[in-house]
Coordinates of N, CA and C in Angstrom, one line a residue:
Chain A
M100 N 88.5 130.1 83.5 CA 88.9 128.6 82.6 C 88.0 127.5 83.2
E101 N 87.7 126.9 82.4 CA 87.5 125.8 82.9 C 88.7 124.6 83.3
H102 N 88.1 123.7 84.0 CA 89.3 122.7 84.3 C 88.8 121.2 83.9
V103 N 88.0 121.5 83.2 CA 87.8 119.9 82.7 C 87.6 120.0 81.1
T104 N 88.4 119.4 80.2 CA 89.2 119.3 78.7 C 88.1 118.0 77.9
R105 N 87.6 117.7 76.5 CA 87.9 116.5 76.4 C 88.6 116.7 74.9
A106 N 89.6 117.6 74.9 CA 90.2 118.5 73.9 C 91.9 117.9 74.6
P107 N 93.0 118.0 73.6 CA 94.2 118.2 74.0 C 94.5 118.9 74.8
I108 N 95.2 118.8 76.0 CA 95.4 120.3 76.6 C 96.4 121.0 76.1
D109 N 96.3 122.5 76.1 CA 96.9 123.4 75.4 C 98.4 123.8 76.4
V110 N 99.1 122.9 76.9 CA 100.2 123.4 77.6 C 100.6 124.9 77.7
V111 N 100.7 125.4 76.5 CA 101.9 126.4 76.1 C 100.9 127.3 76.3
G112 N 99.5 127.5 76.2 CA 98.5 128.1 76.4 C 98.4 128.2 77.8
L113 N 98.1 127.3 78.8 CA 98.1 127.6 80.3 C 99.2 128.2 80.5
M114 N 100.3 128.0 80.2 CA 101.4 129.1 80.4 C 101.4 130.5 79.9
T115 N 100.9 130.4 78.6 CA 100.8 131.9 78.7 C 100.0 132.7 79.0
A116 N 98.9 132.4 79.5 CA 97.9 132.4 80.5 C 98.3 133.4 81.9
L117 N 99.1 132.8 82.4 CA 99.8 132.9 83.5 C 101.1 134.3 83.5
S118 N 101.4 134.3 82.4 CA 102.9 134.8 81.9 C 102.5 136.8 82.7
S119 N 103.6 137.2 83.4 CA 103.3 138.6 83.8 C 104.7 139.1 83.7
P120 N 104.9 140.2 84.0 CA 106.8 140.9 83.9 C 106.9 140.5 85.5
Q121 N 105.8 140.5 86.6 CA 105.8 140.3 87.8 C 106.1 138.9 88.2
R122 N 106.0 137.8 87.5 CA 106.3 136.3 87.5 C 107.6 135.8 87.0
G123 N 108.6 135.8 87.9 CA 109.7 135.3 87.2 C 110.1 133.9 86.9
G124 N 109.4 132.8 87.8 CA 109.5 131.9 88.1 C 108.1 130.9 87.5
T125 N 107.9 129.7 86.7 CA 107.0 129.3 86.2 C 107.6 127.4 86.7
A126 N 106.8 126.9 87.2 CA 107.1 125.5 87.0 C 105.4 124.6 86.5
C127 N 105.7 123.9 85.8 CA 104.6 123.1 84.8 C 104.7 121.8 85.5
F128 N 103.4 120.6 85.5 CA 103.7 119.6 85.5 C 102.7 118.9 84.5
V129 N 103.0 117.7 83.9 CA 102.5 117.0 83.0 C 102.3 115.8 82.9
G130 N 101.0 115.2 83.3 CA 100.8 113.7 83.9 C 100.4 113.1 82.6
T131 N 101.1 112.1 81.9 CA 100.7 111.8 80.6 C 100.1 110.4 80.8
V132 N 99.7 109.9 79.9 CA 99.4 108.3 79.9 C 100.8 107.4 79.5
R133 N 100.7 106.4 80.4 CA 102.1 106.0 80.2 C 102.3 104.1 80.2
A134 N 103.1 103.6 79.9 CA 103.0 102.0 79.7 C 104.2 101.4 80.3
G135 N 104.0 101.6 82.0 CA 105.1 101.1 82.3 C 105.2 99.6 82.7
P136 N 106.6 99.5 82.9 CA 106.5 97.8 83.0 C 105.8 96.8 83.8
E137 N 105.3 97.7 84.9 CA 104.1 97.3 85.9 C 102.7 97.8 85.1
D138 N 102.6 98.1 84.4 CA 101.4 98.6 83.6 C 100.9 98.0 82.7
G139 N 101.5 97.2 82.1 CA 101.0 96.2 80.7 C 100.9 97.1 79.6
D140 N 100.6 96.3 78.5 CA 100.6 97.0 77.3 C 99.8 98.0 76.9
V141 N 99.7 99.1 77.7 CA 98.3 100.3 77.9 C 98.5 100.7 76.5
V142 N 97.4 100.9 75.8 CA 97.2 101.7 74.3 C 96.5 103.2 74.7
R143 N 95.5 103.4 75.5 CA 94.6 104.2 75.9 C 94.4 104.3 77.4
I144 N 93.7 105.2 78.0 CA 92.9 105.5 79.1 C 91.9 105.9 78.6
V145 N 91.0 105.6 79.4 CA 89.0 106.2 79.1 C 89.2 106.8 80.4
Y146 N 89.0 108.1 81.2 CA 89.1 109.2 82.0 C 87.4 109.7 82.1
S147 N 87.0 109.2 83.0 CA 85.3 109.3 83.3 C 85.4 110.3 84.3
G148 N 84.5 111.6 84.9 CA 84.9 112.3 86.2 C 83.2 112.4 86.5
Y149 N 83.1 112.8 87.6 CA 81.8 113.7 88.4 C 82.3 115.0 87.8
E150 N 81.7 115.6 86.7 CA 82.3 116.4 86.1 C 81.8 118.0 86.9
A151 N 80.2 118.2 87.5 CA 80.3 119.2 88.4 C 81.2 119.7 89.4
M152 N 81.4 118.3 90.2 CA 82.0 118.5 91.4 C 83.4 118.4 91.1
L153 N 84.0 118.2 90.1 CA 85.5 117.4 89.5 C 85.9 119.7 89.1
E154 N 84.9 120.6 88.5 CA 85.1 121.3 88.4 C 85.4 122.3 89.9
E155 N 84.4 122.3 90.8 CA 84.2 122.6 91.9 C 85.3 122.2 93.0
E156 N 85.9 121.1 92.7 CA 87.0 120.7 94.0 C 88.2 121.3 93.1
F157 N 88.3 121.4 91.8 CA 89.8 122.0 91.4 C 89.3 123.6 91.8
A158 N 88.8 123.8 91.6 CA 88.6 125.9 91.6 C 88.9 126.0 93.2
R159 N 88.6 125.0 94.3 CA 89.2 125.0 95.6 C 90.4 124.5 96.0
I160 N 91.0 123.6 95.2 CA 92.4 123.3 95.2 C 93.1 124.6 94.9
L161 N 93.1 124.8 93.7 CA 93.8 126.2 93.3 C 93.1 127.3 94.2
G162 N 92.6 127.5 94.6 CA 92.1 128.5 95.6 C 93.1 128.6 97.1
E163 N 93.1 127.5 97.3 CA 93.8 127.1 98.6 C 95.7 127.6 98.2
A164 N 95.6 127.4 97.0 CA 97.2 127.4 96.8 C 97.4 129.0 96.9
G165 N 96.6 129.8 95.9 CA 96.5 130.9 95.9 C 96.7 131.4 97.6
A166 N 96.1 131.2 97.9 CA 96.0 131.8 99.7 C 97.6 131.2 100.1
R167 N 98.0 130.3 100.2 CA 98.9 129.7 100.6 C 100.3 130.1 100.0
W168 N 100.0 130.7 98.9 CA 101.6 131.4 98.1 C 100.8 133.0 97.5
P169 N 100.7 133.5 98.2 CA 99.8 134.9 97.3 C 101.0 135.6 96.8
G170 N 100.7 135.8 95.3 CA 101.3 136.1 94.4 C 101.9 134.6 93.5
C171 N 101.2 134.1 93.3 CA 101.5 132.9 93.1 C 100.2 132.7 92.1
A172 N 100.3 132.5 90.6 CA 99.0 132.1 90.0 C 99.0 130.9 89.7
V173 N 97.7 130.0 89.6 CA 97.7 128.6 89.2 C 96.7 128.3 88.4
A174 N 97.2 127.5 87.2 CA 96.3 127.1 86.0 C 96.2 125.3 85.9
A175 N 95.0 125.0 86.0 CA 95.5 123.5 86.2 C 94.3 123.5 85.1
Q176 N 94.6 122.3 84.3 CA 93.2 121.3 83.4 C 93.3 119.5 83.4
H177 N 91.9 119.2 83.5 CA 92.4 117.9 83.5 C 91.7 117.3 82.3
R178 N 91.9 115.9 81.8 CA 91.4 115.7 80.4 C 90.5 114.6 80.7
L179 N 89.5 114.4 80.5 CA 88.1 113.1 80.4 C 88.4 112.8 78.8
G180 N 87.7 111.7 79.0 CA 87.2 110.6 77.4 C 88.6 109.7 77.4
E181 N 88.9 109.5 76.1 CA 89.9 108.6 75.6 C 91.3 109.4 75.6
V182 N 92.3 109.1 76.0 CA 93.6 110.0 76.4 C 94.5 108.7 75.5
P183 N 94.7 108.9 74.4 CA 96.0 108.0 74.0 C 97.6 108.1 74.5
L184 N 98.2 106.9 74.9 CA 99.4 106.7 75.3 C 100.8 108.4 75.0
G185 N 101.0 108.4 75.7 CA 101.8 109.8 75.8 C 101.3 111.3 76.0
D186 N 99.9 111.0 75.7 CA 99.1 112.1 75.7 C 99.1 112.9 77.0
A187 N 98.9 114.2 77.4 CA 98.7 114.4 79.1 C 97.2 114.4 79.3
S188 N 96.9 114.2 80.3 CA 96.0 113.6 80.9 C 95.5 114.9 82.1
V189 N 96.4 115.3 82.7 CA 96.6 116.4 83.5 C 97.5 117.2 83.7
V190 N 97.4 118.7 83.7 CA 98.5 119.7 83.4 C 98.1 120.8 84.3
I191 N 99.2 120.9 85.1 CA 99.7 122.0 86.2 C 100.0 123.1 86.3
V192 N 100.2 124.1 85.9 CA 101.2 125.0 85.8 C 101.0 126.3 86.9
S193 N 102.2 126.9 87.1 CA 102.0 127.5 88.5 C 103.1 129.0 88.0
A194 N 102.3 130.2 88.4 CA 103.9 131.1 88.2 C 103.8 132.3 89.2
A195 N 105.2 132.5 89.8 CA 105.6 133.6 91.2 C 106.5 134.2 90.7
P196 N 106.4 134.9 91.7 CA 107.8 135.9 91.3 C 109.1 135.7 91.6
H197 N 109.1 133.8 92.1 CA 110.3 133.1 92.6 C 109.9 131.9 92.4
R198 N 111.0 131.0 92.0 CA 110.6 129.8 91.5 C 110.1 128.5 92.8
E199 N 110.6 129.6 93.9 CA 110.7 128.4 95.1 C 108.7 128.4 95.2
E200 N 108.1 129.4 94.9 CA 106.6 129.7 95.2 C 105.9 128.7 94.2
A201 N 106.6 128.7 92.7 CA 106.1 128.1 91.9 C 106.5 126.4 92.0
F202 N 107.3 126.0 92.7 CA 107.7 124.7 92.6 C 106.3 124.4 93.9
A203 N 106.6 125.1 95.0 CA 105.6 124.5 95.9 C 104.4 124.3 95.5
A204 N 103.6 125.8 95.1 CA 102.0 125.6 94.6 C 101.8 124.5 93.6
C205 N 102.4 124.0 92.6 CA 102.4 123.2 91.6 C 102.4 121.7 92.0
R206 N 103.3 121.5 93.2 CA 103.2 120.7 93.7 C 102.1 120.0 95.1
Y207 N 101.6 121.1 95.2 CA 100.8 121.2 96.3 C 99.5 120.8 95.2
V208 N 98.7 121.4 94.4 CA 97.9 121.3 93.4 C 97.9 120.1 92.9
I209 N 99.1 119.5 92.4 CA 98.7 118.0 91.8 C 98.9 116.7 93.2
E210 N 99.3 117.0 94.3 CA 99.1 116.0 95.4 C 97.5 116.3 95.6
E211 N 97.2 117.5 96.1 CA 95.7 117.6 96.2 C 94.7 116.9 95.0
A212 N 95.0 117.3 93.8 CA 94.2 117.1 93.2 C 94.2 115.1 92.7
K213 N 95.5 114.8 93.0 CA 95.3 113.0 93.0 C 94.5 112.5 94.1
C214 N 94.2 113.0 95.2 CA 93.5 112.6 96.1 C 91.9 113.2 96.3
R215 N 92.0 113.8 95.6 CA 90.3 114.7 96.1 C 89.8 114.6 94.4
L216 N 90.4 114.9 93.7 CA 89.4 115.1 92.1 C 88.5 113.5 92.1
P217 N 87.3 113.9 91.5 CA 86.5 112.5 91.4 C 86.5 112.5 90.0
V218 N 87.8 111.5 89.5 CA 88.3 111.1 88.5 C 88.1 109.8 88.5
W219 N 88.2 108.8 87.1 CA 88.4 107.6 87.2 C 88.7 107.3 85.6
K220 N 89.8 106.1 85.7 CA 90.3 105.5 85.0 C 90.2 104.1 84.5
R221 N 90.0 103.6 83.1 CA 89.7 102.7 82.4 C 91.3 102.2 81.7
E222 N 91.3 101.5 81.6 CA 93.1 101.2 80.8 C 92.7 100.2 80.2
I223 N 92.7 100.6 78.8 CA 92.4 99.5 77.9 C 94.1 98.9 77.4
L224 N 94.2 98.1 77.3 CA 95.7 97.5 76.9 C 95.3 97.1 75.2
A225 N 96.4 96.3 74.2 CA 96.7 96.0 73.1 C 95.7 95.0 72.7
D226 N 95.4 94.2 73.6 CA 94.5 92.8 73.4 C 93.5 93.3 73.4
G227 N 92.6 94.3 74.1 CA 91.2 94.7 73.8 C 90.5 94.6 75.4
S228 N 91.4 93.9 76.2 CA 91.0 94.2 77.4 C 91.2 95.3 78.4
A229 N 90.1 95.6 78.9 CA 90.2 96.8 80.2 C 89.7 96.6 81.2
S230 N 90.4 97.3 82.3 CA 90.5 97.2 83.5 C 90.1 98.7 84.4
W231 N 89.3 98.5 85.6 CA 89.7 100.2 86.4 C 90.7 100.1 86.8
R232 N 91.2 101.3 86.8 CA 92.7 101.4 88.1 C 92.7 102.3 88.8
E233 N 93.2 102.2 90.1 CA 92.6 103.3 91.1 C 94.4 104.2 91.3
N234 N 94.1 105.1 91.9 CA 95.4 105.9 92.4 C 96.1 105.0 93.8
G235 N 96.8 105.2 94.3 CA 97.2 104.6 95.3 C 96.9 104.6 96.7
A236 N 97.2 104.0 97.9 CA 96.3 104.0 99.1 C 96.2 105.0 99.6
G237 N 97.2 106.3 99.0 CA 97.0 107.5 99.8 C 95.8 108.6 98.9
A238 N 95.4 107.9 98.1 CA 95.2 108.9 97.7 C 93.1 109.1 97.7
T239 N 93.2 109.1 99.2 CA 92.1 109.7 99.9 C 92.0 111.1 100.4
P240 N 91.0 111.4 100.1 CA 90.4 112.7 101.2 C 90.4 112.6 102.7
S241 N 91.4 112.6 103.4 CA 91.2 111.7 104.6 C 91.2 112.9 105.9
K242 N 91.5 113.9 105.8 CA 91.8 115.2 106.5 C 90.8 115.9 106.3
R243 N 90.0 116.2 107.5 CA 88.5 116.8 107.5 C 88.6 118.3 107.0
A244 N 89.5 118.8 107.1 CA 89.6 120.0 106.5 C 89.7 120.4 105.6
E245 N 89.8 119.4 104.5 CA 89.8 119.3 103.2 C 88.5 119.2 102.6
F246 N 87.0 118.3 103.5 CA 86.4 118.9 103.2 C 85.3 120.0 103.0
G247 N 86.0 120.9 103.6 CA 84.9 122.4 103.7 C 83.7 122.6 103.6
Chain B
M293 N 58.3 107.6 109.4 CA 58.2 108.3 108.7 C 59.4 109.2 107.4
T294 N 59.3 109.1 106.0 CA 60.1 109.6 105.1 C 60.0 110.9 105.1
A295 N 60.8 111.5 105.4 CA 60.5 113.1 104.9 C 61.9 113.4 104.5
L296 N 62.7 112.8 103.9 CA 63.8 113.2 103.0 C 64.3 112.4 101.6
R297 N 64.6 113.1 100.8 CA 64.3 112.7 99.3 C 65.5 112.7 98.6
I298 N 66.6 111.9 98.7 CA 68.0 111.9 97.9 C 68.1 111.8 96.9
R299 N 68.9 112.3 96.4 CA 69.2 112.0 94.8 C 70.7 111.3 94.6
C300 N 70.9 109.8 94.4 CA 72.1 109.3 94.6 C 72.7 109.4 93.2
R301 N 74.0 109.6 93.1 CA 74.8 109.4 91.9 C 76.0 108.0 92.1
L302 N 76.2 107.4 90.8 CA 76.9 106.5 91.2 C 77.6 106.6 89.9
F303 N 79.2 106.2 90.3 CA 80.2 106.6 88.8 C 80.8 105.2 88.7
A304 N 81.2 105.0 87.8 CA 82.5 104.2 87.4 C 82.2 102.9 87.5
R305 N 83.0 102.0 88.2 CA 82.5 100.8 88.7 C 81.4 100.6 89.6
Y306 N 81.0 101.5 90.3 CA 79.9 101.8 91.0 C 78.2 101.5 90.2
A307 N 78.3 102.5 89.2 CA 77.8 102.4 88.1 C 77.3 100.7 87.2
E308 N 78.5 100.7 87.2 CA 78.7 99.2 86.2 C 78.1 98.2 87.1
V309 N 78.8 98.2 88.4 CA 77.9 96.4 89.4 C 76.6 96.8 89.7
T310 N 76.1 98.0 89.6 CA 74.5 98.1 89.8 C 73.8 98.3 88.8
G311 N 74.4 98.8 87.7 CA 73.6 98.9 86.8 C 72.8 100.4 86.4
R312 N 73.1 101.0 87.6 CA 72.4 102.7 87.7 C 73.3 103.4 87.6
E313 N 73.2 104.9 87.4 CA 73.6 105.9 87.3 C 72.7 107.1 88.4
E314 N 71.9 106.6 88.6 CA 71.1 107.5 89.7 C 70.2 107.0 90.3
V315 N 69.6 107.2 91.7 CA 68.9 106.5 92.2 C 68.5 107.5 93.2
E316 N 66.9 107.6 93.4 CA 66.6 108.3 94.5 C 66.2 107.3 95.7
L317 N 66.7 108.3 96.9 CA 65.9 107.5 98.4 C 65.2 108.4 98.9
A318 N 64.3 107.5 99.7 CA 63.4 108.1 100.8 C 63.9 107.7 102.4
L319 N 64.2 109.1 103.1 CA 64.9 108.6 104.2 C 64.2 109.2 105.5
P320 N 64.5 108.8 106.7 CA 64.0 109.7 107.8 C 64.4 110.7 107.6
A321 N 63.6 112.2 108.5 CA 64.9 113.1 108.5 C 65.9 113.4 109.0
S322 N 66.1 112.5 110.0 CA 67.4 112.5 110.8 C 68.3 111.5 110.1
A323 N 68.1 110.9 109.0 CA 69.1 110.5 108.5 C 70.4 111.2 108.2
L324 N 71.5 110.3 108.4 CA 72.6 110.6 107.9 C 73.5 110.0 106.5
I325 N 74.5 110.3 106.2 CA 75.1 109.7 105.0 C 74.9 108.3 105.0
A326 N 75.3 107.9 106.5 CA 75.9 106.0 106.5 C 74.3 105.8 106.7
D327 N 73.3 106.0 106.8 CA 71.6 105.8 106.9 C 71.7 105.7 104.9
A328 N 72.0 106.7 104.6 CA 71.6 106.6 102.7 C 72.4 105.2 102.3
V329 N 74.0 105.3 102.8 CA 74.5 104.3 102.1 C 74.2 102.9 102.1
A330 N 73.5 102.7 103.6 CA 73.1 101.2 104.2 C 71.6 101.1 102.8
A331 N 70.9 102.3 103.0 CA 69.7 102.4 102.2 C 69.7 101.5 101.0
L332 N 70.8 101.9 100.4 CA 71.2 102.1 98.8 C 71.8 100.9 99.1
R333 N 72.6 100.1 99.4 CA 73.3 99.0 99.0 C 72.2 97.5 99.8
A334 N 71.0 98.2 100.4 CA 70.1 97.2 100.5 C 68.9 97.1 99.5
Q335 N 68.4 98.1 99.3 CA 67.2 98.6 98.1 C 67.7 98.5 96.4
V336 N 69.1 98.5 96.2 CA 69.2 98.5 94.5 C 70.2 97.3 94.5
P337 N 69.6 96.4 93.3 CA 69.9 95.5 92.9 C 71.6 95.3 92.7
G338 N 72.6 94.6 93.2 CA 73.9 94.9 93.2 C 74.6 95.7 94.3
G339 N 73.8 96.4 94.8 CA 74.1 97.4 95.6 C 75.1 96.8 97.1
E340 N 75.0 95.7 97.2 CA 75.5 95.1 98.1 C 77.1 94.6 98.0
L341 N 77.7 95.2 96.8 CA 78.4 94.8 95.8 C 79.5 96.3 96.2
L342 N 78.8 97.1 96.8 CA 79.5 98.7 97.0 C 80.3 98.3 98.1
P343 N 81.2 98.9 98.3 CA 81.9 98.7 100.2 C 80.7 99.5 101.1
T344 N 80.7 98.9 102.3 CA 80.1 99.6 103.3 C 80.7 100.8 103.7
H345 N 81.5 101.9 103.4 CA 82.2 102.9 103.4 C 82.7 103.2 102.6
P346 N 82.0 103.8 101.4 CA 82.4 104.4 100.4 C 82.9 106.1 100.5
L347 N 83.7 106.4 99.5 CA 83.7 107.5 99.8 C 82.6 108.2 98.9
V348 N 82.3 109.2 99.8 CA 81.4 110.1 99.2 C 81.1 111.7 99.2
A349 N 80.4 112.1 98.6 CA 80.1 113.6 97.9 C 78.9 114.2 98.6
R350 N 78.9 115.3 99.6 CA 77.6 115.6 99.4 C 77.6 116.9 98.5
N351 N 76.5 116.9 97.9 CA 76.0 118.3 96.9 C 77.7 118.9 96.8
R352 N 78.4 117.9 96.0 CA 79.9 117.9 95.1 C 80.9 118.5 96.2
R353 N 80.9 117.8 97.4 CA 82.0 118.3 98.3 C 82.1 116.8 99.4
H354 N 83.5 116.6 99.3 CA 83.7 115.4 99.9 C 83.2 115.5 101.5
A355 N 82.5 114.6 102.2 CA 81.8 114.4 103.2 C 82.2 113.2 103.8
L356 N 81.6 113.4 105.2 CA 81.6 111.7 106.2 C 80.6 111.4 106.3
P357 N 80.7 109.7 107.1 CA 79.6 109.0 106.8 C 78.7 110.0 108.2
T358 N 79.3 110.3 109.0 CA 78.8 110.7 109.9 C 78.0 112.1 109.6
D359 N 77.6 112.7 108.6 CA 77.4 114.1 107.9 C 75.9 114.0 108.2
P360 N 74.8 114.6 108.6 CA 73.8 114.7 108.5 C 73.4 115.4 106.8
L361 N 72.2 114.9 106.5 CA 71.4 115.0 105.1 C 70.1 116.1 105.1
A362 N 70.2 116.9 104.1 CA 68.5 117.6 103.6 C 68.1 117.2 102.5
D363 N 66.8 117.4 102.5 CA 65.6 117.1 102.0 C 66.5 117.6 100.5
G364 N 66.5 116.8 99.5 CA 67.2 117.3 97.9 C 68.4 117.3 97.7
D365 N 69.3 117.0 98.9 CA 71.1 116.8 98.9 C 70.9 115.9 97.7
E366 N 72.2 116.0 96.9 CA 72.4 115.2 96.1 C 73.7 114.3 96.5
L367 N 73.8 113.0 96.6 CA 74.8 112.4 97.6 C 75.4 111.6 96.4
A368 N 76.8 111.6 96.2 CA 77.7 110.6 95.3 C 78.5 109.9 95.4
F369 N 78.5 109.2 95.1 CA 78.9 107.3 95.6 C 80.6 107.3 94.8
L370 N 81.6 107.9 95.3 CA 83.2 107.7 94.9 C 83.5 106.6 94.4
P371 N 83.7 105.7 93.7 CA 85.0 104.8 93.9 C 86.3 105.4 93.8
P372 N 87.0 104.6 94.3 CA 88.9 104.8 94.6 C 88.8 106.0 93.3
L373 N 89.8 106.7 93.9 CA 89.7 108.1 93.2 C 90.9 107.9 92.3
A374 N 91.3 108.1 90.8 CA 92.2 107.8 90.1 C 92.6 109.0 88.9
G375 N 92.5 110.0 89.3 CA 92.9 111.4 88.8 C 94.4 111.3 88.6
G376 N 94.4 112.5 87.5 CA 95.8 112.3 87.4 C 96.7 111.6 86.0

């Protein structure tokens, strides 16, 4: 499965792909474009990425999750291009025999994705203005082990 | 003596401020990533607007300024990340 898409992310499709009689717990994180009080009047975000590295880095993160939680299957996609308010920009799904592993793997993947994936976003406001936005100060691949 | 040819990739805001998405650098054989960063900042118009210690990726993996380079490497200059 490709980890990058320019179309709306098929959340149910990702969950269905991981469905198995051996996996009794499925966790799903859906990150959507928001316009909170601190964000201004955002109408959409234009996501861009270093696509070749994005695919490889996402695969590395999923591999790490699979190694840490054996028996847990994880799928993930990030959307690039214009994403309107309310649409999903990233989806992580994890399925495991029990909920603990499913939640843990899902949390691990989204936290690593936030600080390792080469993705950038340009927020477009209702007045037509645009600005680059970045994740918080913690969104940096600072541990040497992550560089593998 | 020039021994390494490095393909630099610039993205998002860094591409915007330099007006370039790709730059080829010629560097000495012993060059580190930090040397490539310094060369690009000095040689490319607008390069001085890039940080002195940007996030970088060598051949599609996160890397450190002290990492060595090899001929033909692809070195990506990554603006602050914003995925998710």
